[in-house]
mmCIF file of C-alpha atoms in Angstrom:
data_model
loop_
_atom_site.group_PDB
_atom_site.id
_atom_site.type_symbol
_atom_site.label_atom_id
_atom_site.label_comp_id
_atom_site.label_asym_id
_atom_site.label_seq_id
_atom_site.Cartn_x
_atom_site.Cartn_y
_atom_site.Cartn_z
ATOM 1 C CA MET A 6 0.000 0.000 0.000
ATOM 2 C CA ASP A 7 1.316 3.446 -0.947
ATOM 3 C CA SER A 8 2.128 5.816 1.903
ATOM 4 C CA SER A 9 0.095 9.020 1.766
ATOM 5 C CA HIS A 10 0.182 12.108 3.941
ATOM 6 C CA LEU A 11 -1.415 15.504 4.259
ATOM 7 C CA LEU A 12 1.260 18.159 4.691
ATOM 8 C CA TYR A 13 0.864 21.431 6.601
ATOM 9 C CA LEU A 14 3.207 24.374 7.097
ATOM 10 C CA LEU A 15 2.810 26.643 10.136
ATOM 11 C CA TYR A 16 5.232 29.282 11.376
ATOM 12 C CA GLY A 17 5.339 32.686 13.030
ATOM 13 C CA GLY A 18 3.669 31.963 16.374
ATOM 14 C CA ASN A 19 0.317 33.527 15.449
ATOM 15 C CA ALA A 20 -2.565 31.908 17.354
ATOM 16 C CA VAL A 21 -4.990 32.659 14.517
ATOM 17 C CA TYR A 22 -3.033 30.555 12.018
ATOM 18 C CA ARG A 23 -2.397 27.842 14.604
ATOM 19 C CA GLN A 24 -6.146 27.550 15.127
ATOM 20 C CA GLU A 25 -6.651 27.473 11.361
ATOM 21 C CA ALA A 26 -4.276 24.508 11.151
ATOM 22 C CA LYS A 27 -5.921 22.697 14.046
ATOM 23 C CA LEU A 28 -9.439 23.105 12.640
ATOM 24 C CA SER A 29 -8.217 21.893 9.259
ATOM 25 C CA ILE A 30 -6.559 18.849 10.822
ATOM 26 C CA LEU A 31 -9.688 18.107 12.866
ATOM 27 C CA SER A 32 -11.836 18.238 9.731
ATOM 28 C CA ALA A 33 -9.489 15.802 7.952
ATOM 29 C CA LEU A 34 -9.593 13.399 10.901
ATOM 30 C CA ARG A 35 -13.370 13.658 11.167
ATOM 31 C CA GLU A 36 -13.931 12.902 7.484
ATOM 32 C CA ARG A 37 -11.372 10.083 7.297
ATOM 33 C CA ARG A 38 -13.199 6.767 6.929
ATOM 34 C CA THR A 39 -10.240 4.370 7.175
ATOM 35 C CA PRO A 40 -7.749 5.148 9.984
ATOM 36 C CA ASP A 41 -4.631 4.064 8.093
ATOM 37 C CA SER A 42 -5.561 5.569 4.704
ATOM 38 C CA PHE A 43 -3.270 8.566 5.271
ATOM 39 C CA THR A 44 -1.217 10.305 7.932
ATOM 40 C CA ILE A 45 -0.741 13.987 8.710
ATOM 41 C CA THR A 46 2.599 15.804 8.768
ATOM 42 C CA LEU A 47 3.073 19.278 10.219
ATOM 43 C CA MET A 48 6.160 21.387 9.583
ATOM 44 C CA THR A 49 6.276 24.108 12.236
ATOM 45 C CA ASP A 50 8.440 26.321 14.408
ATOM 46 C CA GLU A 51 6.068 25.789 17.365
ATOM 47 C CA PRO A 52 6.045 21.996 17.811
ATOM 48 C CA GLN A 53 5.146 22.254 21.508
ATOM 49 C CA THR A 54 1.653 23.534 20.652
ATOM 50 C CA PHE A 55 0.826 20.228 18.936
ATOM 51 C CA GLU A 56 1.914 17.867 21.694
ATOM 52 C CA GLY A 57 -0.577 15.004 21.878
ATOM 53 C CA TRP A 58 -2.045 15.687 18.445
ATOM 54 C CA PRO A 59 -2.147 12.722 16.006
ATOM 55 C CA VAL A 60 0.315 14.308 13.614
ATOM 56 C CA THR A 61 3.964 13.826 12.746
ATOM 57 C CA VAL A 62 5.666 17.075 13.705
ATOM 58 C CA ILE A 63 8.789 18.263 11.909
ATOM 59 C CA ALA A 64 10.359 21.134 13.844
ATOM 60 C CA LEU A 65 11.594 24.049 11.741
ATOM 61 C CA SER A 66 14.488 26.202 12.890
ATOM 62 C CA THR A 67 14.697 29.949 12.408
ATOM 63 C CA GLU A 68 17.706 29.359 10.182
ATOM 64 C CA LEU A 69 15.811 27.005 7.877
ATOM 65 C CA LEU A 70 12.818 29.324 7.625
ATOM 66 C CA THR A 71 15.169 32.159 6.705
ATOM 67 C CA GLN A 72 16.826 29.958 4.098
ATOM 68 C CA TRP A 73 13.458 28.984 2.649
ATOM 69 C CA LYS A 74 12.525 32.651 2.307
ATOM 70 C CA GLY A 75 15.329 32.974 -0.236
ATOM 71 C CA ALA A 76 17.770 35.682 -1.192
ATOM 72 C CA TYR A 77 14.965 38.067 -2.163
ATOM 73 C CA GLY A 78 12.887 37.625 0.998
ATOM 74 C CA TYR A 79 9.687 36.225 -0.508
ATOM 75 C CA THR A 80 7.580 34.820 2.324
ATOM 76 C CA HIS A 81 5.542 32.388 0.237
ATOM 77 C CA ARG A 82 8.692 30.796 -1.178
ATOM 78 C CA ARG A 83 8.688 28.876 2.109
ATOM 79 C CA LYS A 84 5.554 27.060 1.021
ATOM 80 C CA ALA A 85 7.179 25.828 -2.179
ATOM 81 C CA CYS A 86 10.226 24.706 -0.198
ATOM 82 C CA ALA A 87 8.031 22.873 2.316
ATOM 83 C CA ILE A 88 6.226 21.015 -0.470
ATOM 84 C CA ALA A 89 9.544 20.157 -2.130
ATOM 85 C CA ALA A 90 10.819 18.663 1.130
ATOM 86 C CA GLY A 91 7.551 17.045 2.172
ATOM 87 C CA ALA A 92 6.915 15.380 -1.185
ATOM 88 C CA LYS A 93 9.978 13.211 -0.596
ATOM 89 C CA LEU A 94 8.594 11.797 2.666
ATOM 90 C CA ALA A 95 5.759 9.672 1.255
ATOM 91 C CA ASP A 96 4.614 8.073 -1.975
ATOM 92 C CA LYS A 97 1.824 10.650 -2.218
ATOM 93 C CA THR A 98 1.751 14.115 -0.659
ATOM 94 C CA ILE A 99 -1.078 16.616 -0.540
ATOM 95 C CA PHE A 100 -0.076 20.017 0.810
ATOM 96 C CA VAL A 101 -2.932 21.826 2.558
ATOM 97 C CA ASP A 102 -3.100 25.547 3.320
ATOM 98 C CA THR A 103 -4.140 26.042 6.938
ATOM 99 C CA ASP A 104 -7.239 28.048 5.921
ATOM 100 C CA THR A 105 -8.779 24.930 4.377
ATOM 101 C CA VAL A 106 -11.379 22.538 5.769
ATOM 102 C CA PHE A 107 -12.462 19.138 4.492
ATOM 103 C CA PHE A 108 -16.092 18.135 4.054
ATOM 104 C CA LYS A 109 -15.266 14.823 2.335
ATOM 105 C CA ASP A 110 -12.723 12.100 3.064
ATOM 106 C CA PRO A 111 -9.223 13.288 2.062
ATOM 107 C CA ALA A 112 -8.564 9.709 0.896
ATOM 108 C CA LEU A 113 -10.700 10.553 -2.143
ATOM 109 C CA LEU A 114 -8.145 13.173 -3.110
ATOM 110 C CA PHE A 115 -5.208 10.799 -2.807
ATOM 111 C CA GLU A 116 -6.951 8.594 -5.380
ATOM 112 C CA ARG A 117 -6.614 11.472 -7.850
ATOM 113 C CA VAL A 118 -2.845 11.777 -7.391
ATOM 114 C CA SER A 119 -0.559 9.645 -9.553
ATOM 115 C CA ASP A 120 2.754 9.863 -11.382
ATOM 116 C CA GLN A 121 0.730 11.069 -14.376
ATOM 117 C CA GLN A 122 -1.539 13.497 -12.537
ATOM 118 C CA TYR A 123 -1.225 16.436 -10.135
ATOM 119 C CA LEU A 124 -3.850 17.818 -7.768
ATOM 120 C CA MET A 125 -4.552 21.509 -7.146
ATOM 121 C CA ASP A 126 -7.183 23.434 -5.199
ATOM 122 C CA GLU A 127 -9.171 24.988 -8.034
ATOM 123 C CA PHE A 128 -8.780 26.393 -11.536
ATOM 124 C CA GLU A 129 -8.710 30.191 -11.572
ATOM 125 C CA TRP A 130 -8.166 31.338 -15.167
ATOM 126 C CA GLU A 131 -6.235 30.740 -18.354
ATOM 127 C CA TRP A 132 -3.230 32.858 -19.226
ATOM 128 C CA ALA A 133 -5.210 34.569 -22.006
ATOM 129 C CA GLU A 134 -7.371 36.163 -19.304
ATOM 130 C CA ALA A 135 -4.752 36.515 -16.583
ATOM 131 C CA LYS A 136 -2.283 38.491 -18.700
ATOM 132 C CA LEU A 137 -4.874 41.240 -19.195
ATOM 133 C CA ARG A 138 -5.393 41.788 -15.476
ATOM 134 C CA ALA A 139 -3.874 45.002 -14.120
ATOM 135 C CA ASP A 140 -1.668 43.188 -11.608
ATOM 136 C CA TYR A 141 -0.309 40.864 -14.314
ATOM 137 C CA VAL A 142 0.502 43.364 -17.088
ATOM 138 C CA ALA A 143 4.091 44.195 -16.085
ATOM 139 C CA PHE A 144 4.799 40.526 -15.423
ATOM 140 C CA SER A 145 3.356 39.500 -18.792
ATOM 141 C CA ASP A 146 5.315 42.219 -20.591
ATOM 142 C CA GLU A 147 8.568 40.957 -19.060
ATOM 143 C CA LEU A 148 7.834 37.375 -20.089
ATOM 144 C CA ILE A 149 7.126 38.510 -23.655
ATOM 145 C CA ALA A 150 10.302 40.622 -23.767
ATOM 146 C CA ASN A 151 12.356 37.636 -22.610
ATOM 147 C CA GLY A 152 10.682 35.221 -25.000
ATOM 148 C CA LYS A 153 9.206 33.227 -22.113
ATOM 149 C CA ALA A 154 5.500 33.964 -22.451
ATOM 150 C CA PRO A 155 3.380 30.824 -22.032
ATOM 151 C CA ALA A 156 0.613 29.702 -24.358
ATOM 152 C CA ASP A 157 -2.680 31.508 -23.852
ATOM 153 C CA SER A 158 -4.180 28.139 -22.907
ATOM 154 C CA LEU A 159 -1.935 27.742 -19.833
ATOM 155 C CA LYS A 160 -4.143 27.115 -16.820
ATOM 156 C CA LEU A 161 -3.466 28.918 -13.539
ATOM 157 C CA TYR A 162 -4.541 27.197 -10.334
ATOM 158 C CA ASN A 163 -4.980 28.145 -6.714
ATOM 159 C CA SER A 164 -2.378 26.211 -4.711
ATOM 160 C CA GLY A 165 -4.302 25.948 -1.434
ATOM 161 C CA ILE A 166 -4.169 22.243 -2.218
ATOM 162 C CA CYS A 167 -1.141 20.854 -4.033
ATOM 163 C CA GLY A 168 -0.781 17.106 -4.499
ATOM 164 C CA MET A 169 1.862 14.991 -6.198
ATOM 165 C CA THR A 170 3.786 11.747 -5.968
ATOM 166 C CA ARG A 171 7.307 11.330 -4.680
ATOM 167 C CA ALA A 172 8.432 10.720 -8.263
ATOM 168 C CA ASN A 173 7.296 14.234 -9.207
ATOM 169 C CA ALA A 174 8.787 16.104 -6.244
ATOM 170 C CA GLY A 175 11.322 17.708 -8.575
ATOM 171 C CA LEU A 176 8.568 19.859 -10.053
ATOM 172 C CA LEU A 177 8.865 22.122 -7.020
ATOM 173 C CA ASP A 178 12.529 22.749 -7.795
ATOM 174 C CA LYS A 179 11.381 24.197 -11.126
ATOM 175 C CA ALA A 180 8.773 26.311 -9.361
ATOM 176 C CA ILE A 181 11.310 27.623 -6.834
ATOM 177 C CA ALA A 182 13.679 28.587 -9.656
ATOM 178 C CA LEU A 183 10.857 30.561 -11.295
ATOM 179 C CA ILE A 184 9.981 32.249 -7.998
ATOM 180 C CA ASP A 185 13.568 33.468 -7.714
ATOM 181 C CA GLU A 186 13.697 34.509 -11.371
ATOM 182 C CA TRP A 187 10.550 36.594 -10.967
ATOM 183 C CA ASN A 188 11.734 38.428 -7.846
ATOM 184 C CA GLY A 189 10.972 41.841 -9.316
ATOM 185 C CA HIS A 190 7.238 41.114 -9.227
ATOM 186 C CA TYR A 191 6.738 40.056 -5.601
ATOM 187 C CA ALA A 192 5.242 43.400 -4.553
ATOM 188 C CA LYS A 193 2.673 43.478 -7.343
ATOM 189 C CA LEU A 194 1.871 39.774 -7.554
ATOM 190 C CA HIS A 195 1.546 38.234 -4.111
ATOM 191 C CA THR A 196 0.585 34.893 -5.685
ATOM 192 C CA ILE A 197 3.889 34.413 -7.537
ATOM 193 C CA GLU A 198 4.305 31.079 -5.743
ATOM 194 C CA GLN A 199 1.142 29.530 -7.153
ATOM 195 C CA ILE A 200 1.774 31.073 -10.570
ATOM 196 C CA ALA A 201 5.198 29.424 -10.570
ATOM 197 C CA VAL A 202 3.694 26.054 -9.646
ATOM 198 C CA SER A 203 1.134 26.402 -12.454
ATOM 199 C CA PHE A 204 3.898 27.259 -14.944
ATOM 200 C CA ALA A 205 5.916 24.248 -13.781
ATOM 201 C CA MET A 206 2.850 22.042 -14.330
ATOM 202 C CA ALA A 207 2.317 23.292 -17.896
ATOM 203 C CA GLY A 208 1.565 20.432 -20.269
ATOM 204 C CA THR A 209 0.740 17.967 -17.477
ATOM 205 C CA ASN A 210 -2.564 16.552 -16.310
ATOM 206 C CA VAL A 211 -3.992 18.512 -13.368
ATOM 207 C CA VAL A 212 -7.245 17.840 -11.514
ATOM 208 C CA THR A 213 -8.880 19.892 -8.773
ATOM 209 C CA ALA A 214 -9.928 19.282 -5.167
ATOM 210 C CA ASN A 215 -12.557 21.927 -4.470
ATOM 211 C CA ASP A 216 -15.418 19.419 -4.475
ATOM 212 C CA CYS A 217 -13.972 17.984 -1.239
ATOM 213 C CA ILE A 218 -12.574 21.032 0.537
ATOM 214 C CA HIS A 219 -13.420 24.631 1.316
ATOM 215 C CA HIS A 220 -10.544 27.115 1.110
ATOM 216 C CA TYR A 221 -11.863 30.166 2.937
ATOM 217 C CA TYR A 222 -9.172 32.710 2.015
ATOM 218 C CA SER A 223 -11.841 35.266 1.063
ATOM 219 C CA LYS A 224 -13.803 34.936 4.332
ATOM 220 C CA LYS A 225 -10.997 34.812 6.878
ATOM 221 C CA ARG A 226 -12.465 37.227 9.432
ATOM 222 C CA TYR A 227 -15.629 35.180 9.755
ATOM 223 C CA HIS A 228 -13.842 31.832 10.035
ATOM 224 C CA HIS A 229 -11.223 33.173 12.430
ATOM 225 C CA THR A 230 -14.003 34.281 14.760
ATOM 226 C CA MET A 231 -15.675 30.869 14.542
ATOM 227 C CA ASN A 232 -12.364 29.074 15.130
ATOM 228 C CA GLN A 233 -11.479 31.233 18.118
ATOM 229 C CA GLY A 234 -14.885 30.672 19.687
ATOM 230 C CA PHE A 235 -14.526 26.914 19.315
ATOM 231 C CA PHE A 236 -11.109 26.729 20.975
ATOM 232 C CA GLU A 237 -12.043 29.141 23.747
ATOM 233 C CA HIS A 238 -14.899 26.768 24.565
ATOM 234 C CA HIS A 239 -13.158 23.406 24.089
ATOM 235 C CA GLY A 240 -9.466 24.207 24.501
ATOM 236 C CA GLU A 241 -6.642 23.273 22.129
ATOM 237 C CA ARG A 242 -5.492 20.057 23.797
ATOM 238 C CA TYR A 243 -6.315 17.098 21.566
ATOM 239 C CA HIS A 244 -8.695 14.340 22.645
ATOM 240 C CA ALA A 245 -10.630 11.705 20.732
ATOM 241 C CA ASP A 246 -13.918 13.645 20.725
ATOM 242 C CA LEU A 247 -12.441 16.876 19.365
ATOM 243 C CA PRO A 248 -12.818 16.074 15.626
ATOM 244 C CA THR A 249 -16.533 15.375 16.105
ATOM 245 C CA LEU A 250 -17.007 18.446 18.286
ATOM 246 C CA ALA A 251 -15.348 20.552 15.585
ATOM 247 C CA ALA A 252 -18.227 19.683 13.250
ATOM 248 C CA SER A 253 -20.095 22.516 14.992
ATOM 249 C CA VAL A 254 -17.747 25.007 13.305
ATOM 250 C CA PRO A 255 -19.366 26.056 10.002
ATOM 251 C CA VAL A 256 -17.476 24.767 6.966
ATOM 252 C CA HIS A 257 -18.938 27.408 4.657
ATOM 253 C CA PHE A 258 -19.955 31.009 5.156
ATOM 254 C CA PRO A 259 -23.690 30.817 5.934
ATOM 255 C CA LYS A 260 -26.079 32.096 3.298
ATOM 256 C CA PRO A 261 -29.676 33.055 4.035
ATOM 257 C CA SER A 262 -32.539 31.337 2.258
ATOM 258 C CA LEU A 263 -34.343 33.094 -0.588
ATOM 259 C CA LEU A 264 -37.223 33.848 1.780
ATOM 260 C CA ALA A 265 -34.817 35.344 4.321
ATOM 261 C CA LYS A 266 -33.284 37.525 1.591
ATOM 262 C CA VAL A 267 -36.707 38.828 0.586
ATOM 263 C CA LYS A 268 -37.611 39.576 4.199
ATOM 264 C CA ALA A 269 -34.292 41.363 4.720
ATOM 265 C CA GLN A 270 -34.684 43.762 1.788
ATOM 266 C CA PRO A 271 -36.834 46.375 3.583
ATOM 267 C CA ARG A 272 -34.338 46.419 6.465
ATOM 268 C CA LEU A 273 -31.366 46.771 4.126
ATOM 269 C CA ILE A 274 -32.942 49.571 2.105
ATOM 270 C CA ALA A 275 -33.287 51.574 5.302
ATOM 271 C CA VAL A 276 -29.547 51.216 5.993
ATOM 272 C CA ASN A 277 -27.027 53.721 4.669
ATOM 273 C CA LYS A 278 -25.539 52.266 1.460
ATOM 274 C CA ALA A 279 -22.019 52.293 2.891
ATOM 275 C CA PHE A 280 -23.112 50.047 5.762
ATOM 276 C CA ARG A 281 -25.226 47.560 3.802
ATOM 277 C CA PRO A 282 -22.425 44.965 3.408
ATOM 278 C CA ALA A 283 -22.004 44.937 7.196
ATOM 279 C CA ALA A 284 -25.769 44.695 7.662
ATOM 280 C CA LYS A 285 -25.857 41.677 5.343
ATOM 281 C CA LEU A 286 -23.163 40.007 7.430
ATOM 282 C CA MET A 287 -25.175 40.621 10.588
ATOM 283 C CA ILE A 288 -28.250 38.997 9.038
ATOM 284 C CA GLN A 289 -26.228 36.029 7.777
ATOM 285 C CA GLY A 290 -24.499 35.730 11.139
ATOM 286 C CA GLN A 291 -27.845 34.954 12.740
ATOM 287 C CA LYS A 292 -27.736 31.633 10.888
ATOM 288 C CA VAL A 293 -25.013 30.241 13.173
ATOM 289 C CA ALA A 294 -26.319 31.495 16.506
ATOM 290 C CA THR A 295 -27.325 27.961 17.489
ATOM 291 C CA ALA A 296 -23.719 26.685 17.630
ATOM 292 C CA GLU A 297 -23.162 25.404 21.182
ATOM 293 C CA TYR A 298 -19.917 27.263 21.766
ATOM 294 C CA LEU A 299 -21.521 30.585 20.774
ATOM 295 C CA GLN A 300 -24.166 30.385 23.467
ATOM 296 C CA PRO A 301 -23.767 32.776 26.430
#
């Protein structure tokens, strides 16, 4: 049987991101149907905060984290380096951003990973569209000037999930080389890391994972509040019931029913236009008021 592991990277000592990682791990454990179908590996500079958790912890030194940041100081280069190192530790590796939760068995995703196929979070856009975006123009112009522009059909993916086999671990070396080559664009393009991975995967078979996971990068404030409430109520020490208890944390941002939207319209119209987005959030927030750990 092939060895398979979920891989996480956590550093910086921020409780918010630690709680992200723990909720993500709990969701993976809760959805796992067969105990030995995969393991979980965590690379972190705060190993003591995961004592007792059912994960393999790899302690990261300050020196290594600095090295992974590279000569040009790009923070997200560390992620590519972590995947490059982690992909050599098992037959199949799926890297998971901490702001990701599973609502299906992660084992389903490992079935999609092979020597002939990579796994990514979700498709975002083709190069034909991306190169016209304001934040891509200077980058695209440089690629054209250097004769390195990709085909318009190149697909760009979100790398919140990134899965590959041990045999394909070298792909990350290509991505890291591109990250370093494109150092002049870090300030404008914060997603250089995932662009580099997509470029390195050009011409290969890539499938997506977003039918099994929710990557909540666009709703962080909401999820951080939910995560914090859960751990304030239950604590962060691991025990066998914690994965099931964590099911009370909403996986998706709650959306009101059509009837609720209709009923809310008169209230929203009466609100100053500038405050309507906040008013919508308040109405949607009422949907999760029944969560046990939110009760007074």
